[in-house]
Amino acid sequence: MQTRNGAMMNIFDELSWRGLVHQVSDTEGVRKYLDAPGQAMYCGFDPTAESLHIGNLVPLLSLVRMMRAGHKPLFLLGGATGLIGDPSGKDKERELSNQDAVNGRVAHIKAQIEAFVERNTGQKPTVVNNYDWVKNMSAIELLRDVGKYYTVNWMLGKDSVKGRIERDEVGISYTEFSYMILQGYDFYHLCKEYGCRLQIGGGDQWGNITAGTELIRKKAAGDAFALTFPLITTASGKKFGKSEKGAIFMSASHTSPYAFYQFWINTEDADVVRFLKYYTFLSLEEIEALAAEVARAPQERAAQKALAAATTIMVHGEEELAKVLAATEALFGKGDLKSLDHGTLAAALESAPAREYQFDALPDLAQILVDLGLCPSKGQARKDIQAGAISVNGDKITEARALTQDDFLGEVNATQGAFAVLRKGKKNYGLVRLG
RNA sequence: GGUGGGGUUCCCGAGUGGCCAAAGGGAACAGACUGUAAAUCUGUCGGCGUAAGCCUUCGGAGGUUCAAAUCCUCCCCCCACCA
């Protein structure tokens, strides 16, 4: 990234104008640290699910930005810490995950990070797993070589712990209480092995990160830095990253590229410029131009399209984006659904729910809507039909009726392979096939 | 350990024997308007049923009653104050 006068911009300053810097332990120290190329920094990802979700995108992307700026970030997988459970931001004790599950998730997330980084930098990332250095640590080592550097008094002052102790009905187990010293040790370990002196993370990670900077200061007699990101919220106050259907995952098997794209394209005007800064590599100038577009012609949604395209390419690649755009054009374009090329239509609906029936054993429409997951119950389906929320092949229907031969598109004269497109509201599609 | 107050449908919260599938608000879904936005207005919001109606639900288990979210008994959990 360059400044307006052409000089290379310090990556720290870039993160600042993008609005990604929340807290820094030593602003000048961090800027200086990042001035020289080839510096190491890290961020941890605990394996709480099989796939990362877009809540992980800011930290992940920040490490990628570091890499693109010539640094050497470390992507840390919490194979060990994931077994303990981070109390940060949690108001009650977590169930322990079983080890096989954690190992499985670590493998998935590792592959995911590698693919993501290679797509966006052309280089292989350095992925480390804290299980590798924690698994053989003895209790004596932990207590003598790590625990001795932490006073309980200091630990009790951390928000993650304080919140749980003040509410005595929840409490905190010794296990979760110890989480911060493990994460602290990670930082120390990476400092020693890779010369890593900067850890970044979400706003709730401040306590854990400073547990590391403390340990490094005391044990290694050197400085280390902490940087956290702000909590991302939407203008209307909703949690970012959740659609009505749940979290938006980065893996195509958890959230289809189509759904992923749709999530971003639906970003509110009031959020879109901010999100372009957070979630794309676009420059300040490019983003300012898009902001001007939003002000001039909001109905064009140029910024939303740019945001959705950039994030989809970043996570799923160009090829997937092309497919998603074709599907979006087919489903939201001006044309008549029925006149669309059937191949295009079928491809567009690839990730929509689909059911196959025998023509002479077709259930009633309400049941089909329930089968497709478009409506939660037959009663609700009937109400939706009455409310005019349901359309068949793009034609709105207002009373319950059975699907007839005329409703099916595809090979004429053949019931085999023919299909009908059901839609609820503007955005929910389902496919009925005859088999 | 003592005393007092509670646990209601996704969330908050009203309801103290029939008029209760249960007020109101929020969330959610849909319709209108727009731009696959926001705001606003409208409708829906336990299940089955075209409907009449039936079934399931008010922390849990029993009981009283023609009838219980509402009364009684026991149990579980939470909150507040005191010790």
PDB file of C-alpha atoms (C1' of nucleotides) in Angstrom, chain A residues 169 244 262 266 268-269 298-299 301 328 332 377-379 382-383 389 396 424-426 428, chain B residues 27-39 44-45 47-51 78-79:
ATOM      1  CA  GLU A 169     -23.490 -18.035  40.347  1.00  0.00           C
ATOM      2  CA  GLU A 244     -30.936 -15.361   9.829  1.00  0.00           C
ATOM      3  CA  GLN A 262     -25.559 -12.741  -0.898  1.00  0.00           C
ATOM      4  CA  ASN A 266     -27.134  -7.212   1.395  1.00  0.00           C
ATOM      5  CA  GLU A 268     -26.611  -1.730   4.510  1.00  0.00           C
ATOM      6  CA  ASP A 269     -25.537   1.526   2.902  1.00  0.00           C
ATOM      7  CA  PRO A 298     -27.208   4.389  -3.883  1.00  0.00           C
ATOM      8  CA  GLN A 299     -29.640   2.289  -5.891  1.00  0.00           C
ATOM      9  CA  ARG A 301     -25.157  -0.483  -4.989  1.00  0.00           C
ATOM     10  CA  THR A 328     -27.381 -13.858  -9.029  1.00  0.00           C
ATOM     11  CA  PHE A 332     -32.362 -11.191  -9.456  1.00  0.00           C
ATOM     12  CA  SER A 377     -44.697 -25.733   9.058  1.00  0.00           C
ATOM     13  CA  LYS A 378     -47.644 -26.389   6.783  1.00  0.00           C
ATOM     14  CA  GLY A 379     -49.729 -23.864   8.677  1.00  0.00           C
ATOM     15  CA  ARG A 382     -50.470 -21.747   3.966  1.00  0.00           C
ATOM     16  CA  LYS A 383     -50.276 -18.332   5.568  1.00  0.00           C
ATOM     17  CA  ALA A 389     -45.094 -14.615  -0.484  1.00  0.00           C
ATOM     18  CA  LYS A 396     -46.911 -15.097  -7.637  1.00  0.00           C
ATOM     19  CA  LYS A 424     -40.604 -17.477  -0.885  1.00  0.00           C
ATOM     20  CA  GLY A 425     -40.164 -13.765  -0.473  1.00  0.00           C
ATOM     21  CA  LYS A 426     -37.469 -12.194  -2.580  1.00  0.00           C
ATOM     22  CA  ASN A 428     -35.474 -17.864  -0.818  1.00  0.00           C
TER      23      ASN A 428
ATOM     24  C1'   A B  27     -36.371 -10.709  17.479  1.00  0.00           C
ATOM     25  C1'   A B  28     -37.868 -13.450  13.204  1.00  0.00           C
ATOM     26  C1'   C B  29     -40.687 -14.277   8.574  1.00  0.00           C
ATOM     27  C1'   A B  30     -43.791 -12.106   4.842  1.00  0.00           C
ATOM     28  C1'   G B  31     -46.505  -7.977   2.153  1.00  0.00           C
ATOM     29  C1'   A B  32     -46.389  -2.651   0.510  1.00  0.00           C
ATOM     30  C1'   C B  33     -42.761   1.273  -0.763  1.00  0.00           C
ATOM     31  C1'   U B  34     -37.720   1.094  -2.670  1.00  0.00           C
ATOM     32  C1'   G B  35     -32.450  -0.485  -4.577  1.00  0.00           C
ATOM     33  C1'   U B  36     -31.800  -8.048  -3.073  1.00  0.00           C
ATOM     34  C1'   A B  37     -30.408  -1.306   1.569  1.00  0.00           C
ATOM     35  C1'   A B  38     -32.240   1.471   5.793  1.00  0.00           C
ATOM     36  C1'   A B  39     -36.506   3.671   7.803  1.00  0.00           C
ATOM     37  C1'   U B  44     -48.092 -13.564  10.579  1.00  0.00           C
ATOM     38  C1'   C B  45     -45.615 -15.477  14.552  1.00  0.00           C
ATOM     39  C1'   G B  47     -48.596 -28.187  15.777  1.00  0.00           C
ATOM     40  C1'   C B  48     -52.390 -30.631  12.651  1.00  0.00           C
ATOM     41  C1'   G B  49     -56.769 -29.202   9.970  1.00  0.00           C
ATOM     42  C1'   U B  50     -60.127 -25.685   4.083  1.00  0.00           C
ATOM     43  C1'   A B  51     -62.957 -25.145   8.473  1.00  0.00           C
ATOM     44  C1'   C B  78     -32.380 -18.669  40.212  1.00  0.00           C
ATOM     45  C1'   C B  79     -32.418 -13.684  42.553  1.00  0.00           C
TER      46        C B  79
END
